[in-house]
């Protein structure tokens, strides 16, 4: 007899309960950069989720140690490329605190104005990209139209479109171009007049609400445990905003205009609503800053610095309310012209960890909705 080989293939009930490992990324259009999610699936339901980070890591904290205090501003404004001006602020505030330096009043109000314009630019990107991830392409075009209006005035004052490099230790690079405040006020008014597009087109869309309401609920306890901050934490009822609770720049004088937007639901819809309302408030804060600048007499916007800038020996921690959450710099100086250590605490790094709690138990179809609602930038995670 001719020998035969038998192969048995079993396809039955046992196969239906077999766990499957699914990798989302690291190259995937829904991940806001080079992020990998390692998911364990039971059928269509996620049982375990692990964010795998580090694909964009470039060692910024180590590079800080080899650059002087003027040069590290350039490195610092790149980890969250949508919030470059706000990233710069934390560094210069930390160095100024070490030096005991007082910044001119005009520079303080200008910094506050530009920080709120930068916050609006950041939020507009997510207000457009999040519906896009759920299948709605139209809001993205509106978001870029509004961004372009504000980008024009930011580019005019700083010379940059993404990485402004306008902050300096002691103030700002230079004073405003002639007539800039008038053009900035017109840009803010133009964007505000068209923001109802997102209220009506996105929040009024029943498909969008169906995909986001009750999905990816983040509890306040989980938010506290993982150090989640910014609009994501406030959407879960964590009522904390450094601009109100530990004011810096001119925010102490803007308490009547500043509104800390919170929600209780903690789902994807609540996170989007917080982001949208915060954008409205940032435009109001920008107008309030422009009003105050109009009242200020002409004056300097920076301090005269020595040719070689050295921070005295010691350490300090400067944290700011960045668009995506709390951004902190722990600066240690040995009295040299470069930092001995500059530790960065970025908002997205903590926020993305909550995925390990949010994704298990949900369907694969809801994964992108939850992922996009965390409004992160991967460079801000990997640093």
Short mmCIF file of C-alpha atoms in Angstrom, two decimals:
data_model
loop_
_atom_site.label_atom_id
_atom_site.label_comp_id
_atom_site.label_asym_id
_atom_site.label_seq_id
_atom_site.Cartn_x
_atom_site.Cartn_y
_atom_site.Cartn_z
CA UNK A 1 0.00 0.00 0.00
CA UNK A 2 1.03 3.53 -0.69
CA UNK A 3 1.56 5.41 2.59
CA UNK A 4 -0.84 8.31 3.12
CA UNK A 5 -0.63 11.41 5.27
CA UNK A 6 -3.71 12.70 7.03
CA UNK A 7 -4.11 16.37 8.09
CA UNK A 8 -7.00 17.22 10.35
CA UNK A 9 -8.33 20.82 10.23
CA UNK A 10 -10.77 21.71 12.98
CA UNK A 11 -13.22 24.56 12.42
CA UNK A 12 -15.85 24.60 15.08
CA UNK A 13 -17.02 26.03 18.33
CA UNK A 14 -13.58 25.89 19.90
CA UNK A 15 -12.18 28.33 17.30
CA UNK A 16 -14.78 30.99 18.12
CA UNK A 17 -13.39 31.57 21.60
CA UNK A 18 -9.75 31.67 20.57
CA UNK A 19 -8.09 34.99 21.39
CA UNK A 20 -6.48 36.90 18.56
CA UNK A 21 -3.74 39.50 18.80
CA UNK A 22 -4.33 42.52 16.55
CA UNK A 23 -1.75 45.25 15.98
CA UNK A 24 -3.09 48.71 15.15
CA UNK A 25 -0.11 50.59 13.75
CA UNK A 26 2.58 51.63 14.09
CA UNK A 27 1.68 53.02 10.65
CA UNK A 28 -2.03 53.70 10.63
CA UNK A 29 -4.04 56.76 9.56
CA UNK A 30 -6.08 56.88 12.76
CA UNK A 31 -3.23 57.05 15.26
CA UNK A 32 -2.13 60.73 15.02
CA UNK A 33 1.43 59.64 14.39
CA UNK A 34 3.57 56.54 14.82
CA UNK A 35 1.78 54.73 17.66
CA UNK A 36 1.14 51.00 18.00
CA UNK A 37 -1.75 49.46 19.86
CA UNK A 38 -1.48 45.77 20.73
CA UNK A 39 -5.03 44.49 21.17
CA UNK A 40 -6.17 41.10 22.41
CA UNK A 41 -9.53 40.21 20.90
CA UNK A 42 -12.24 37.75 21.78
CA UNK A 43 -14.27 37.82 18.60
CA UNK A 44 -15.13 41.48 18.00
CA UNK A 45 -14.57 42.52 21.61
CA UNK A 46 -11.30 43.85 23.01
CA UNK A 47 -10.17 42.04 26.15
CA UNK A 48 -6.76 43.69 26.63
CA UNK A 49 -5.07 46.78 25.19
CA UNK A 50 -1.44 47.86 25.40
CA UNK A 51 -0.15 51.13 23.86
CA UNK A 52 3.35 50.49 22.52
CA UNK A 53 5.24 53.78 22.33
CA UNK A 54 8.73 54.95 21.45
CA UNK A 55 8.71 54.85 17.63
CA UNK A 56 9.23 58.65 17.49
CA UNK A 57 11.51 58.97 20.53
CA UNK A 58 14.45 61.27 19.79
CA UNK A 59 15.94 61.81 23.26
CA UNK A 60 14.92 65.45 23.65
CA UNK A 61 15.62 65.48 27.39
CA UNK A 62 19.22 64.37 26.78
CA UNK A 63 19.62 66.92 23.99
CA UNK A 64 18.53 69.66 26.43
CA UNK A 65 21.67 68.99 28.45
CA UNK A 66 23.92 69.88 25.51
CA UNK A 67 22.18 73.15 24.51
CA UNK A 68 22.25 76.52 26.23
CA UNK A 69 19.12 78.20 27.53
CA UNK A 70 18.47 80.01 24.26
CA UNK A 71 18.81 76.87 22.15
CA UNK A 72 16.60 74.56 24.21
CA UNK A 73 13.56 76.67 23.28
CA UNK A 74 13.90 75.34 19.74
CA UNK A 75 13.91 71.73 20.97
CA UNK A 76 11.09 72.25 23.43
CA UNK A 77 8.54 73.61 20.97
CA UNK A 78 8.53 70.46 18.82
CA UNK A 79 7.23 67.61 20.98
CA UNK A 80 3.61 68.75 20.57
CA UNK A 81 3.79 70.29 17.12
CA UNK A 82 0.27 71.70 17.44
CA UNK A 83 1.14 73.65 20.61
CA UNK A 84 4.58 75.05 19.85
CA UNK A 85 4.09 78.44 21.51
CA UNK A 86 2.76 76.87 24.70
CA UNK A 87 5.68 74.42 24.81
CA UNK A 88 8.16 77.31 24.66
CA UNK A 89 6.41 79.08 27.52
CA UNK A 90 7.16 76.38 30.08
CA UNK A 91 10.90 76.51 29.40
CA UNK A 92 11.27 80.28 29.54
CA UNK A 93 9.08 80.53 32.66
CA UNK A 94 11.30 77.95 34.41
CA UNK A 95 14.52 79.78 33.48
CA UNK A 96 13.07 83.18 34.42
CA UNK A 97 12.03 81.76 37.79
CA UNK A 98 15.57 80.49 38.39
CA UNK A 99 16.99 83.91 37.48
CA UNK A 100 14.40 85.80 39.56
CA UNK A 101 13.64 87.79 36.41
CA UNK A 102 10.56 89.97 36.02
CA UNK A 103 9.08 90.08 32.52
CA UNK A 104 7.74 93.41 31.16
CA UNK A 105 3.95 93.80 31.50
CA UNK A 106 3.47 94.18 27.78
CA UNK A 107 5.26 90.88 27.14
CA UNK A 108 3.11 89.11 29.76
CA UNK A 109 -0.13 90.13 28.02
CA UNK A 110 1.27 89.34 24.58
CA UNK A 111 2.32 85.88 25.75
CA UNK A 112 -1.17 85.27 27.13
CA UNK A 113 -2.78 86.39 23.86
CA UNK A 114 -0.54 84.21 21.69
CA UNK A 115 -0.98 81.23 24.02
CA UNK A 116 -4.76 81.42 23.59
CA UNK A 117 -4.49 81.80 19.82
CA UNK A 118 -2.21 78.74 19.82
CA UNK A 119 -4.75 76.87 21.98
CA UNK A 120 -7.46 77.66 19.43
CA UNK A 121 -5.26 76.43 16.57
CA UNK A 122 -4.60 73.17 18.43
CA UNK A 123 -8.28 72.55 19.19
CA UNK A 124 -9.41 73.37 15.66
CA UNK A 125 -7.22 70.59 14.31
CA UNK A 126 -8.90 68.01 16.56
CA UNK A 127 -12.37 69.46 15.97
CA UNK A 128 -11.81 68.71 12.29
CA UNK A 129 -9.83 65.47 12.47
CA UNK A 130 -12.01 63.65 15.00
CA UNK A 131 -15.18 63.63 12.82
CA UNK A 132 -12.91 62.62 9.91
CA UNK A 133 -11.90 59.47 11.77
CA UNK A 134 -15.57 58.60 12.19
CA UNK A 135 -16.31 59.06 8.49
CA UNK A 136 -17.20 62.76 8.26
CA UNK A 137 -14.75 64.54 5.95
CA UNK A 138 -16.48 67.95 5.68
CA UNK A 139 -15.57 69.40 9.14
CA UNK A 140 -11.87 69.05 8.29
CA UNK A 141 -12.17 71.60 5.48
CA UNK A 142 -13.90 74.08 7.80
CA UNK A 143 -11.27 73.51 10.49
CA UNK A 144 -8.44 74.27 8.09
CA UNK A 145 -10.19 77.41 6.88
CA UNK A 146 -10.41 78.74 10.44
CA UNK A 147 -6.85 77.64 11.21
CA UNK A 148 -5.55 79.47 8.17
CA UNK A 149 -7.19 82.69 9.34
CA UNK A 150 -5.40 82.51 12.69
CA UNK A 151 -2.18 81.11 11.21
CA UNK A 152 -1.84 84.24 9.11
CA UNK A 153 -1.67 86.55 12.13
CA UNK A 154 0.60 84.13 14.05
CA UNK A 155 2.94 83.91 11.07
CA UNK A 156 2.97 87.69 10.68
CA UNK A 157 4.01 88.31 14.27
CA UNK A 158 6.53 85.46 14.65
CA UNK A 159 7.66 84.45 11.16
CA UNK A 160 6.73 80.79 11.74
CA UNK A 161 3.64 78.77 10.93
CA UNK A 162 4.14 75.82 13.29
CA UNK A 163 7.33 76.36 15.29
CA UNK A 164 7.08 80.01 16.22
CA UNK A 165 10.30 80.45 18.24
CA UNK A 166 8.89 83.74 19.50
CA UNK A 167 9.47 83.33 23.24
CA UNK A 168 12.75 84.41 24.75
CA UNK A 169 14.07 84.29 28.30
CA UNK A 170 12.90 87.64 29.61
CA UNK A 171 10.06 88.21 27.17
CA UNK A 172 9.49 87.92 23.44
CA UNK A 173 11.68 88.10 20.37
CA UNK A 174 10.40 91.52 19.23
CA UNK A 175 7.44 93.88 19.34
CA UNK A 176 4.34 93.62 17.19
CA UNK A 177 4.21 94.77 13.55
CA UNK A 178 2.30 98.01 12.99
CA UNK A 179 -1.46 97.42 12.89
CA UNK A 180 -1.15 93.77 13.96
CA UNK A 181 -3.63 94.00 16.83
CA UNK A 182 -6.32 95.25 14.46
CA UNK A 183 -5.75 92.34 12.11
CA UNK A 184 -5.65 89.88 15.03
CA UNK A 185 -8.97 91.20 16.35
CA UNK A 186 -10.52 90.82 12.89
CA UNK A 187 -9.21 87.24 12.63
CA UNK A 188 -10.65 86.29 16.04
CA UNK A 189 -14.02 87.80 15.10
CA UNK A 190 -14.04 85.98 11.76
CA UNK A 191 -13.33 82.60 13.37
CA UNK A 192 -15.92 83.16 16.11
CA UNK A 193 -18.60 84.03 13.55
CA UNK A 194 -18.12 80.66 11.84
CA UNK A 195 -17.72 78.36 14.86
CA UNK A 196 -21.41 77.40 14.71
CA UNK A 197 -20.39 75.07 11.87
CA UNK A 198 -19.03 72.64 14.48
CA UNK A 199 -22.05 73.08 16.75
CA UNK A 200 -24.50 72.34 13.95
CA UNK A 201 -22.60 70.17 11.48
CA UNK A 202 -20.88 67.89 14.01
CA UNK A 203 -22.77 67.97 17.30
CA UNK A 204 -26.08 68.12 15.45
CA UNK A 205 -25.25 65.00 13.44
CA UNK A 206 -27.11 61.96 14.76
CA UNK A 207 -24.50 59.54 13.36
CA UNK A 208 -21.70 61.36 15.20
CA UNK A 209 -23.70 61.36 18.44
CA UNK A 210 -24.55 57.69 18.00
CA UNK A 211 -20.89 56.78 17.59
CA UNK A 212 -19.71 58.81 20.59
CA UNK A 213 -22.42 58.97 23.27
CA UNK A 214 -21.77 56.46 26.07
CA UNK A 215 -18.63 55.16 24.32
CA UNK A 216 -15.24 55.05 26.08
CA UNK A 217 -16.39 56.32 29.47
CA UNK A 218 -13.45 57.53 31.59
CA UNK A 219 -14.25 57.74 35.30
CA UNK A 220 -12.82 60.55 37.48
CA UNK A 221 -11.04 57.93 39.61
CA UNK A 222 -9.24 56.51 36.55
CA UNK A 223 -8.36 60.00 35.36
CA UNK A 224 -6.75 60.78 38.71
CA UNK A 225 -4.96 57.42 38.87
CA UNK A 226 -3.30 57.88 35.47
CA UNK A 227 -2.60 61.61 35.79
CA UNK A 228 -4.95 62.48 32.92
CA UNK A 229 -5.33 66.24 32.49
CA UNK A 230 -6.71 68.89 30.15
CA UNK A 231 -10.07 68.71 28.36
CA UNK A 232 -10.07 64.89 28.57
CA UNK A 233 -9.98 64.96 32.39
CA UNK A 234 -12.45 67.85 32.60
CA UNK A 235 -14.91 65.87 30.43
CA UNK A 236 -14.92 63.30 33.26
CA UNK A 237 -15.71 65.90 35.92
CA UNK A 238 -12.13 66.64 37.03
CA UNK A 239 -12.52 70.38 37.63
CA UNK A 240 -8.88 71.45 37.38
CA UNK A 241 -7.26 74.11 35.20
CA UNK A 242 -3.93 75.72 36.04
CA UNK A 243 -5.02 79.00 34.47
CA UNK A 244 -7.58 79.32 37.25
CA UNK A 245 -6.16 77.21 40.08
CA UNK A 246 -2.52 78.38 39.88
CA UNK A 247 -2.58 81.42 37.56
CA UNK A 248 0.50 82.33 35.54
CA UNK A 249 1.09 85.00 32.87
CA UNK A 250 -1.97 87.34 32.96
CA UNK A 251 -4.59 84.70 33.76
CA UNK A 252 -4.99 86.01 37.29
CA UNK A 253 -6.56 89.17 35.81
CA UNK A 254 -8.74 87.24 33.36
CA UNK A 255 -10.80 85.25 35.85
CA UNK A 256 -14.02 87.03 34.81
CA UNK A 257 -13.52 85.85 31.20
CA UNK A 258 -11.97 82.42 31.83
CA UNK A 259 -14.46 79.53 31.96
CA UNK A 260 -13.31 76.07 32.95
CA UNK A 261 -15.50 73.77 30.85
CA UNK A 262 -16.43 70.46 32.48
CA UNK A 263 -18.77 67.55 31.83
CA UNK A 264 -19.85 64.58 33.94
CA UNK A 265 -20.42 61.89 31.31
CA UNK A 266 -16.73 61.16 30.57
CA UNK A 267 -17.51 59.65 27.15
CA UNK A 268 -16.22 60.50 23.67
CA UNK A 269 -19.03 63.01 23.11
CA UNK A 270 -18.27 64.84 26.37
CA UNK A 271 -14.59 65.12 25.42
CA UNK A 272 -15.49 66.66 22.06
CA UNK A 273 -17.96 69.06 23.70
CA UNK A 274 -15.32 70.21 26.19
CA UNK A 275 -12.86 70.84 23.39
CA UNK A 276 -15.40 72.84 21.40
CA UNK A 277 -16.54 75.00 24.34
CA UNK A 278 -12.95 75.61 25.36
CA UNK A 279 -12.24 76.89 21.84
CA UNK A 280 -15.08 79.41 22.19
CA UNK A 281 -13.63 80.56 25.52
CA UNK A 282 -10.10 80.89 24.10
CA UNK A 283 -11.43 83.31 21.50
CA UNK A 284 -13.05 85.33 24.31
CA UNK A 285 -9.78 85.36 26.24
CA UNK A 286 -7.92 86.52 23.12
CA UNK A 287 -10.32 89.45 22.79
CA UNK A 288 -9.83 90.34 26.46
CA UNK A 289 -6.04 90.35 25.97
CA UNK A 290 -6.36 92.58 22.91
CA UNK A 291 -8.51 95.00 24.93
CA UNK A 292 -5.88 95.18 27.67
CA UNK A 293 -3.02 95.60 25.18
CA UNK A 294 -4.84 98.59 23.69
CA UNK A 295 -4.81 100.23 27.15
CA UNK A 296 -1.11 99.62 27.85
CA UNK A 297 1.40 102.36 27.02
CA UNK A 298 4.24 101.53 24.59
CA UNK A 299 7.05 99.72 26.30
CA UNK A 300 9.65 96.95 26.02
CA UNK A 301 8.70 93.33 25.37
CA UNK A 302 11.92 91.74 26.63
CA UNK A 303 14.81 92.12 29.04
CA UNK A 304 18.39 92.76 28.07
CA UNK A 305 20.35 89.56 28.62
CA UNK A 306 24.09 88.90 29.04
CA UNK A 307 25.96 87.39 26.12
CA UNK A 308 26.34 84.12 28.06
CA UNK A 309 23.22 83.27 30.03
CA UNK A 310 23.76 81.10 33.12
CA UNK A 311 21.04 80.03 35.54
CA UNK A 312 22.12 79.96 39.21
CA UNK A 313 22.56 76.63 40.94
CA UNK A 314 19.26 75.14 42.09
CA UNK A 315 16.09 73.57 40.75
CA UNK A 316 12.53 74.57 39.92
CA UNK A 317 9.38 73.16 38.38
CA UNK A 318 7.26 75.17 35.94
CA UNK A 319 3.94 73.78 34.74
CA UNK A 320 1.46 75.31 32.35
CA UNK A 321 -2.03 74.48 31.10
CA UNK A 322 -1.17 73.43 27.56
CA UNK A 323 -3.97 72.84 25.03
CA UNK A 324 -3.81 69.05 25.60
CA UNK A 325 -3.29 69.19 29.36
CA UNK A 326 -0.62 69.83 31.97
CA UNK A 327 2.87 70.39 30.59
CA UNK A 328 5.69 70.55 33.13
CA UNK A 329 9.44 71.19 33.08
CA UNK A 330 11.65 70.23 36.01
CA UNK A 331 14.85 72.24 35.63
CA UNK A 332 18.04 71.44 37.57
CA UNK A 333 20.99 73.82 37.21
CA UNK A 334 24.59 73.56 38.37
CA UNK A 335 25.30 77.19 37.48
CA UNK A 336 26.34 76.49 33.89
CA UNK A 337 24.98 77.86 30.62
CA UNK A 338 23.28 74.52 29.92
CA UNK A 339 20.77 72.67 32.13
CA UNK A 340 22.14 69.87 34.28
CA UNK A 341 18.75 68.17 33.84
CA UNK A 342 15.51 69.24 32.20
CA UNK A 343 12.74 66.71 32.70
CA UNK A 344 9.62 67.07 30.56
CA UNK A 345 6.19 66.00 31.78
CA UNK A 346 4.00 66.04 28.68
CA UNK A 347 0.20 65.88 28.64
CA UNK A 348 -0.23 63.18 25.98
CA UNK A 349 2.13 60.74 27.72
CA UNK A 350 -0.17 60.43 30.72
CA UNK A 351 -3.42 60.74 28.80
CA UNK A 352 -2.68 57.87 26.40
CA UNK A 353 -2.11 55.43 29.28
CA UNK A 354 -5.83 55.55 30.03
CA UNK A 355 -6.39 53.43 26.90
CA UNK A 356 -5.49 50.35 28.93
CA UNK A 357 -8.65 51.03 30.97
CA UNK A 358 -10.90 52.46 28.24
CA UNK A 359 -10.52 49.85 25.49
CA UNK A 360 -11.07 46.48 27.25
CA UNK A 361 -14.71 45.45 26.98
CA UNK A 362 -15.43 47.61 23.94
CA UNK A 363 -15.91 46.57 20.33
CA UNK A 364 -13.22 46.93 17.69
CA UNK A 365 -15.55 49.28 15.80
CA UNK A 366 -15.46 51.71 18.75
CA UNK A 367 -11.68 51.57 19.10
CA UNK A 368 -11.00 54.41 16.64
CA UNK A 369 -13.71 56.57 18.23
CA UNK A 370 -12.11 56.16 21.66
CA UNK A 371 -8.56 56.56 20.39
CA UNK A 372 -9.33 59.78 18.52
CA UNK A 373 -11.24 61.28 21.45
CA UNK A 374 -8.08 61.36 23.58
CA UNK A 375 -6.76 64.20 21.38
CA UNK A 376 -3.07 63.33 21.63
CA UNK A 377 0.04 64.06 19.58
CA UNK A 378 2.47 61.13 19.38
CA UNK A 379 5.53 63.38 19.52
CA UNK A 380 4.20 64.57 22.88
CA UNK A 381 4.19 60.96 24.08
CA UNK A 382 7.61 59.88 22.83
CA UNK A 383 9.51 63.17 23.37
#
